Short mmCIF file of C-alpha atoms in Angstrom, two decimals:
data_model
loop_
_atom_site.label_atom_id
_atom_site.label_comp_id
_atom_site.label_asym_id
_atom_site.label_seq_id
_atom_site.Cartn_x
_atom_site.Cartn_y
_atom_site.Cartn_z
CA UNK A 1 -23.89 7.20 47.39
CA UNK A 2 -23.79 6.00 43.78
CA UNK A 3 -20.95 6.22 41.25
CA UNK A 4 -22.23 7.00 37.76
CA UNK A 5 -19.00 7.23 35.77
CA UNK A 6 -15.23 7.16 36.15
CA UNK A 7 -12.95 8.81 33.60
CA UNK A 8 -9.34 7.58 33.57
CA UNK A 9 -6.41 9.15 31.74
CA UNK A 10 -2.84 7.83 32.05
CA UNK A 11 -3.58 6.09 35.35
CA UNK A 12 -1.56 2.90 35.91
CA UNK A 13 -2.16 0.51 32.98
CA UNK A 14 -5.78 1.56 32.36
CA UNK A 15 -6.60 2.79 28.86
CA UNK A 16 -8.01 6.30 28.55
CA UNK A 17 -11.78 5.93 28.80
CA UNK A 18 -15.00 6.89 30.56
CA UNK A 19 -16.55 3.87 32.29
CA UNK A 20 -20.21 3.70 33.31
CA UNK A 21 -21.44 1.59 36.23
CA UNK A 22 -24.58 -0.05 37.53
CA UNK A 23 -26.04 1.35 40.77
CA UNK A 24 -26.05 -2.23 42.06
CA UNK A 25 -23.40 -4.93 41.70
CA UNK A 26 -20.51 -4.33 39.29
CA UNK A 27 -18.50 -7.47 38.61
CA UNK A 28 -15.01 -6.65 37.31
CA UNK A 29 -13.49 -9.80 35.84
CA UNK A 30 -10.60 -10.92 33.71
CA UNK A 31 -7.27 -12.69 33.95
CA UNK A 32 -4.59 -11.69 36.42
CA UNK A 33 -2.46 -8.55 35.83
CA UNK A 34 -4.97 -6.96 33.42
CA UNK A 35 -5.93 -3.94 35.57
CA UNK A 36 -8.91 -5.06 37.67
CA UNK A 37 -7.43 -3.90 40.96
CA UNK A 38 -6.21 -0.67 39.33
CA UNK A 39 -9.85 0.18 38.61
CA UNK A 40 -10.77 -0.25 42.29
CA UNK A 41 -7.70 1.75 43.27
CA UNK A 42 -8.80 4.65 41.06
CA UNK A 43 -12.19 4.73 42.78
CA UNK A 44 -10.67 4.45 46.24
CA UNK A 45 -8.40 7.48 45.79
CA UNK A 46 -11.46 9.74 45.77
CA UNK A 47 -12.00 8.97 49.47
CA UNK A 48 -8.91 11.11 50.09
CA UNK A 49 -6.86 8.14 51.27
CA UNK A 50 -3.68 6.83 49.73
CA UNK A 51 -3.47 3.63 47.71
CA UNK A 52 -4.72 0.63 49.71
CA UNK A 53 -1.85 -1.36 48.16
CA UNK A 54 0.82 0.75 49.81
CA UNK A 55 1.88 2.27 46.49
CA UNK A 56 3.39 5.75 46.47
CA UNK A 57 1.56 8.49 44.56
CA UNK A 58 4.53 8.80 42.17
CA UNK A 59 3.88 5.22 41.01
CA UNK A 60 0.22 5.80 40.09
CA UNK A 61 0.88 7.40 36.70
CA UNK A 62 1.17 5.24 33.59
CA UNK A 63 4.67 4.13 32.64
CA UNK A 64 6.61 6.98 31.03
CA UNK A 65 3.90 9.57 31.76
CA UNK A 66 4.33 12.69 33.92
CA UNK A 67 0.71 13.05 34.98
CA UNK A 68 -2.41 10.98 35.62
CA UNK A 69 -5.95 12.33 35.70
CA UNK A 70 -9.16 10.87 37.13
CA UNK A 71 -12.71 12.22 37.20
CA UNK A 72 -15.62 10.80 39.20
CA UNK A 73 -19.29 11.56 38.56
CA UNK A 74 -21.42 10.41 41.49
CA UNK A 75 -24.64 11.01 43.41
CA UNK A 76 -24.37 12.02 47.06
CA UNK A 77 -26.09 14.38 49.48
CA UNK A 78 -29.20 14.26 47.26
CA UNK A 79 -27.47 15.70 44.19
CA UNK A 80 -25.11 14.82 41.36
CA UNK A 81 -21.51 15.82 42.02
CA UNK A 82 -18.12 15.70 40.33
CA UNK A 83 -14.64 15.21 41.73
CA UNK A 84 -11.41 15.41 39.76
CA UNK A 85 -7.93 14.25 40.74
CA UNK A 86 -4.62 14.94 39.04
CA UNK A 87 -1.38 13.26 40.13
CA UNK A 88 1.84 14.90 39.03
CA UNK A 89 5.32 14.71 40.51
CA UNK A 90 4.03 12.48 43.29
CA UNK A 91 1.54 15.13 44.42
CA UNK A 92 -2.25 15.04 44.27
CA UNK A 93 -4.57 17.91 43.39
CA UNK A 94 -8.33 17.58 43.94
CA UNK A 95 -11.28 19.61 42.80
CA UNK A 96 -14.82 19.11 44.12
CA UNK A 97 -17.59 20.49 41.92
CA UNK A 98 -15.03 22.78 40.34
CA UNK A 99 -13.56 24.05 43.63
CA UNK A 100 -9.86 23.31 44.19
CA UNK A 101 -8.79 21.52 47.37
CA UNK A 102 -5.31 21.67 48.85
CA UNK A 103 -4.90 18.00 49.75
CA UNK A 104 -6.56 14.63 50.19
CA UNK A 105 -7.37 15.57 53.80
CA UNK A 106 -9.65 18.33 52.48
CA UNK A 107 -11.88 15.88 50.59
CA UNK A 108 -12.21 13.22 53.30
CA UNK A 109 -15.89 12.50 53.89
CA UNK A 110 -16.99 13.82 50.50
CA UNK A 111 -16.91 10.40 48.85
CA UNK A 112 -17.13 7.39 51.16
CA UNK A 113 -15.99 3.89 50.33
CA UNK A 114 -14.92 0.69 52.05
CA UNK A 115 -12.22 -1.48 50.52
CA UNK A 116 -11.32 -5.13 51.09
CA UNK A 117 -8.23 -6.61 49.44
CA UNK A 118 -6.15 -9.74 50.17
CA UNK A 119 -3.51 -7.47 51.75
CA UNK A 120 -6.01 -6.64 54.49
CA UNK A 121 -5.67 -10.14 55.93
CA UNK A 122 -2.56 -8.71 57.59
CA UNK A 123 -4.96 -6.74 59.84
CA UNK A 124 -5.37 -9.95 61.80
CA UNK A 125 -2.02 -11.63 61.20
CA UNK A 126 0.43 -8.81 61.80
CA UNK A 127 1.12 -6.15 64.42
CA UNK A 128 -1.19 -3.47 65.83
CA UNK A 129 -0.24 -0.60 63.48
CA UNK A 130 -2.51 -1.88 60.68
CA UNK A 131 -5.43 -2.34 63.07
CA UNK A 132 -4.95 1.21 64.33
CA UNK A 133 -4.86 2.45 60.73
CA UNK A 134 -8.13 0.65 59.99
CA UNK A 135 -9.80 2.29 62.96
CA UNK A 136 -8.39 5.73 62.11
CA UNK A 137 -9.52 5.38 58.48
CA UNK A 138 -13.08 4.58 59.52
CA UNK A 139 -13.11 7.58 61.86
CA UNK A 140 -11.65 9.99 59.31
CA UNK A 141 -14.38 9.13 56.78
CA UNK A 142 -17.24 9.31 59.26
CA UNK A 143 -15.93 12.22 61.34
CA UNK A 144 -13.70 14.56 59.31
CA UNK A 145 -12.80 16.46 62.51
CA UNK A 146 -11.10 13.31 63.82
CA UNK A 147 -8.33 13.74 61.24
CA UNK A 148 -7.48 17.11 62.82
CA UNK A 149 -7.44 15.65 66.35
CA UNK A 150 -5.23 12.79 65.19
CA UNK A 151 -2.75 15.10 63.41
CA UNK A 152 -2.50 17.35 66.47
CA UNK A 153 -1.77 14.32 68.63
CA UNK A 154 0.93 13.10 66.23
CA UNK A 155 2.60 16.52 66.28
CA UNK A 156 2.64 16.59 70.08
CA UNK A 157 4.04 13.05 70.12
CA UNK A 158 6.84 13.98 67.71
CA UNK A 159 7.75 16.99 69.84
CA UNK A 160 7.77 14.96 73.05
CA UNK A 161 9.91 12.21 71.52
CA UNK A 162 12.37 14.79 70.18
CA UNK A 163 12.62 16.31 73.66
CA UNK A 164 13.13 12.88 75.25
CA UNK A 165 16.18 12.36 73.04
CA UNK A 166 17.55 15.80 73.97
CA UNK A 167 17.04 15.17 77.70
CA UNK A 168 19.28 12.10 77.51
CA UNK A 169 22.04 14.50 76.37
CA UNK A 170 21.03 17.51 78.49
CA UNK A 171 19.26 16.39 81.71
CA UNK A 172 18.60 20.03 82.65
CA UNK A 173 15.83 20.05 80.01
CA UNK A 174 13.71 17.48 81.88
CA UNK A 175 11.41 20.02 83.64
CA UNK A 176 10.20 21.22 80.21
CA UNK A 177 8.80 17.74 79.55
CA UNK A 178 5.69 18.64 81.57
CA UNK A 179 4.56 21.05 78.82
CA UNK A 180 4.48 18.30 76.19
CA UNK A 181 3.02 15.80 78.65
CA UNK A 182 -0.02 18.05 79.08
CA UNK A 183 -0.33 18.66 75.36
CA UNK A 184 -0.06 14.95 74.61
CA UNK A 185 -2.61 14.01 77.27
CA UNK A 186 -5.11 16.65 76.18
CA UNK A 187 -5.00 15.59 72.55
CA UNK A 188 -4.56 11.88 73.21
CA UNK A 189 -7.73 11.64 75.31
CA UNK A 190 -9.76 13.00 72.37
CA UNK A 191 -8.30 10.36 70.04
CA UNK A 192 -8.82 7.50 72.50
CA UNK A 193 -12.44 8.36 73.33
CA UNK A 194 -13.41 8.55 69.67
CA UNK A 195 -11.64 5.28 68.93
CA UNK A 196 -13.39 3.58 71.86
CA UNK A 197 -16.78 4.78 70.66
CA UNK A 198 -16.07 3.61 67.11
CA UNK A 199 -14.94 0.20 68.42
CA UNK A 200 -18.22 -0.26 70.28
CA UNK A 201 -20.18 0.49 67.08
CA UNK A 202 -18.01 -1.86 65.03
CA UNK A 203 -18.21 -4.67 67.57
CA UNK A 204 -22.00 -4.73 67.62
CA UNK A 205 -22.33 -4.91 63.83
CA UNK A 206 -19.34 -7.18 63.20
CA UNK A 207 -20.70 -9.77 65.63
CA UNK A 208 -23.88 -10.06 63.57
CA UNK A 209 -22.06 -10.20 60.24
CA UNK A 210 -19.55 -12.81 61.39
CA UNK A 211 -22.35 -14.91 62.83
CA UNK A 212 -23.95 -14.98 59.37
CA UNK A 213 -20.68 -15.80 57.63
CA UNK A 214 -19.99 -18.68 60.03
CA UNK A 215 -23.56 -20.02 59.87
CA UNK A 216 -24.02 -19.28 63.61
CA UNK A 217 -21.13 -21.59 64.51
CA UNK A 218 -18.70 -18.98 65.89
CA UNK A 219 -18.71 -15.70 67.82
CA UNK A 220 -16.52 -12.76 66.88
CA UNK A 221 -15.62 -9.84 69.14
CA UNK A 222 -13.64 -6.59 68.95
CA UNK A 223 -12.29 -4.66 71.94
CA UNK A 224 -10.13 -1.55 72.16
CA UNK A 225 -6.87 -2.35 73.97
CA UNK A 226 -5.77 0.95 75.56
CA UNK A 227 -2.24 1.35 76.95
CA UNK A 228 -3.35 4.17 79.26
CA UNK A 229 -6.08 2.17 80.99
CA UNK A 230 -8.20 -0.88 80.21
CA UNK A 231 -10.39 -0.61 83.29
CA UNK A 232 -11.19 3.07 83.74
CA UNK A 233 -12.55 5.89 81.61
CA UNK A 234 -9.49 7.62 80.18
CA UNK A 235 -8.98 11.14 81.50
CA UNK A 236 -6.21 13.68 81.09
CA UNK A 237 -5.12 13.21 84.72
CA UNK A 238 -4.91 9.43 84.25
CA UNK A 239 -2.92 9.90 81.03
CA UNK A 240 -0.52 12.23 82.87
CA UNK A 241 -0.08 9.66 85.65
CA UNK A 242 0.89 6.99 83.13
CA UNK A 243 3.33 9.36 81.40
CA UNK A 244 4.89 10.14 84.76
CA UNK A 245 5.21 6.44 85.60
CA UNK A 246 7.03 5.68 82.33
CA UNK A 247 9.07 8.89 82.17
CA UNK A 248 12.38 7.33 83.19
CA UNK A 249 12.17 4.53 80.62
CA UNK A 250 10.88 6.96 77.97
CA UNK A 251 13.99 9.10 78.40
CA UNK A 252 16.19 6.01 78.17
CA UNK A 253 14.57 4.84 74.91
CA UNK A 254 13.73 8.23 73.41
CA UNK A 255 10.15 7.09 72.74
CA UNK A 256 6.76 7.49 74.46
CA UNK A 257 5.57 4.11 75.76
CA UNK A 258 1.87 4.84 76.32
CA UNK A 259 -0.83 6.53 74.27
CA UNK A 260 -3.05 5.91 71.26
CA UNK A 261 0.03 5.39 69.05
CA UNK A 262 0.62 2.16 71.00
CA UNK A 263 -2.98 0.99 71.37
CA UNK A 264 -4.51 -2.00 69.58
CA UNK A 265 -7.73 -3.72 68.57
CA UNK A 266 -8.17 -7.10 70.20
CA UNK A 267 -9.93 -9.51 67.82
CA UNK A 268 -11.26 -12.77 69.23
CA UNK A 269 -13.17 -15.77 67.86
CA UNK A 270 -15.00 -17.78 70.50
CA UNK A 271 -12.91 -15.95 73.11
CA UNK A 272 -9.55 -16.88 71.56
CA UNK A 273 -7.12 -14.57 69.77
CA UNK A 274 -7.93 -14.49 66.04
CA UNK A 275 -4.29 -13.65 65.32
CA UNK A 276 -2.83 -16.56 67.28
CA UNK A 277 -5.47 -19.25 66.85
CA UNK A 278 -7.69 -18.30 63.90
CA UNK A 279 -7.58 -20.42 60.75
CA UNK A 280 -7.10 -18.81 57.32
CA UNK A 281 -10.86 -18.97 56.71
CA UNK A 282 -11.68 -17.54 60.12
CA UNK A 283 -9.23 -14.67 59.66
CA UNK A 284 -10.66 -13.84 56.23
CA UNK A 285 -14.18 -13.86 57.67
CA UNK A 286 -13.00 -11.63 60.53
CA UNK A 287 -11.62 -9.03 58.11
CA UNK A 288 -14.81 -9.15 56.03
CA UNK A 289 -16.87 -8.64 59.16
CA UNK A 290 -14.72 -5.66 60.11
CA UNK A 291 -15.01 -4.09 56.67
CA UNK A 292 -18.76 -4.59 56.34
CA UNK A 293 -19.32 -3.27 59.85
CA UNK A 294 -17.25 -0.23 58.87
CA UNK A 295 -19.69 0.34 55.99
CA UNK A 296 -22.66 0.08 58.35
CA UNK A 297 -21.11 2.54 60.79
CA UNK A 298 -20.29 5.01 58.02
CA UNK A 299 -23.90 4.89 56.87
CA UNK A 300 -25.17 5.44 60.40
CA UNK A 301 -22.86 8.40 61.00
CA UNK A 302 -22.99 10.11 57.60
CA UNK A 303 -26.46 9.16 56.32
CA UNK A 304 -24.85 7.90 53.10
CA UNK A 305 -24.30 4.28 52.06
CA UNK A 306 -20.60 3.98 51.22
CA UNK A 307 -19.51 2.26 48.03
CA UNK A 308 -18.21 -1.28 48.68
CA UNK A 309 -14.97 -2.26 46.89
CA UNK A 310 -14.11 -5.98 47.10
CA UNK A 311 -10.86 -7.13 45.52
CA UNK A 312 -10.58 -10.90 44.98
CA UNK A 313 -12.77 -11.65 47.98
CA UNK A 314 -14.71 -14.61 46.55
CA UNK A 315 -11.88 -16.98 45.65
CA UNK A 316 -11.45 -18.58 49.08
CA UNK A 317 -15.06 -18.48 50.28
CA UNK A 318 -17.36 -21.48 50.05
CA UNK A 319 -20.70 -21.12 48.28
CA UNK A 320 -22.66 -20.46 51.50
CA UNK A 321 -20.35 -17.62 52.51
CA UNK A 322 -20.39 -16.19 48.99
CA UNK A 323 -24.19 -16.21 48.98
CA UNK A 324 -24.40 -14.58 52.42
CA UNK A 325 -21.86 -11.93 51.47
CA UNK A 326 -23.57 -10.93 48.22
CA UNK A 327 -27.04 -10.82 49.73
CA UNK A 328 -25.83 -9.00 52.88
CA UNK A 329 -24.57 -6.05 50.83
CA UNK A 330 -26.92 -6.17 47.89
CA UNK A 331 -28.68 -2.93 48.85
CA UNK A 332 -25.45 -0.98 48.19
CA UNK A 333 -23.34 -0.22 45.15
CA UNK A 334 -20.67 -2.92 44.95
CA UNK A 335 -17.51 -3.23 42.86
CA UNK A 336 -16.20 -6.78 42.98
CA UNK A 337 -13.17 -8.21 41.17
CA UNK A 338 -12.70 -11.86 40.28
CA UNK A 339 -10.89 -14.00 37.73
CA UNK A 340 -13.86 -16.30 37.10
CA UNK A 341 -17.22 -14.58 36.46
CA UNK A 342 -19.00 -17.88 37.15
CA UNK A 343 -18.24 -17.30 40.85
CA UNK A 344 -21.12 -14.80 40.89
CA UNK A 345 -23.41 -16.52 38.39
CA UNK A 346 -26.31 -16.36 40.86
CA UNK A 347 -26.56 -12.60 40.27
CA UNK A 348 -29.36 -11.59 37.92
CA UNK A 349 -28.80 -7.82 37.72
CA UNK A 350 -25.98 -5.29 37.74
CA UNK A 351 -23.05 -4.97 35.35
CA UNK A 352 -20.25 -7.25 34.15
CA UNK A 353 -17.04 -5.41 33.27
CA UNK A 354 -14.30 -7.29 31.44
CA UNK A 355 -10.75 -5.93 31.83
CA UNK A 356 -8.16 -6.95 29.25
CA UNK A 357 -4.76 -5.22 28.98
CA UNK A 358 -6.15 -2.17 30.76
CA UNK A 359 -9.21 -1.79 28.52
CA UNK A 360 -12.63 -2.05 30.19
CA UNK A 361 -15.66 -3.28 28.27
CA UNK A 362 -19.01 -3.82 29.95
CA UNK A 363 -22.53 -5.06 29.65
CA UNK A 364 -25.58 -4.94 31.85
CA UNK A 365 -26.70 -8.25 33.32
CA UNK A 366 -30.18 -9.41 32.42
#
């Protein structure tokens, strides 16, 4: 998968322009608050996901403008393709090769990318919801049918939780809970099994990547922490047993205590919790390992090498880790932001793109 050009029009602070890229490494540099990350954000939106910065769609248009437009020309599935995105009134409208799509969910898997930004350090530091989101995002890009399974599970969960709240007011409704228990178990097992499989793929690749980043000094591991069962293969009957065991407390709280919405990824370094005991450098390396293993898994499952988007990743890495990182992903198209272009002076090919006040000017490296 190779991005040829990106056309931006009234998107964030970026000046209206068509920007061409190298099929290799694209270094996006400039001072802070000039629009470097906005450029990565524009590319990322074509994956069908929302802004990786947690920004609402209504905030993506330029100040004072009602609409933003983006167009991506790229090579994928052995042919040149075009995607267009318009954002108006906080709503997105996609077209793929001239065919309109109803939502971002309909374009998932068409253009694959992996993003790393400083905000992603919270994957390790904070609670399990971000780690679940990372896992779900990787699955949605590699298996578009997973998005449907996940949405169906969420709907069943919402219905069950609503019923739990009603039962606390009308106990006579409790027998009807069995209907939603079965629906939740049926759909939840599909989500859990796919997450477990993805975790095994990620763990194998992330171990290797982290070993390289740490110069063989540390061992990194990922395990899926399932609230239904950590020891047994998850089945519908086992899920139903756990729902039955927690039914009384679920009614009291109005929430479902077990299921994939409560599961987690357990990240360890040398057998210790990365969240509790990892240093800042170890946690950054752990997130990088996760993201690069995600790229490897996407390639294995889709047959396409996803575009790698790295936002301010070099600033806190020593020279050895920088060198390993750049050479580890050099066979892919990379978009890398930094304030100091000398941080990647060892590169001899690709493109250098300067961003000043939203205007992008570029040159090919020798």
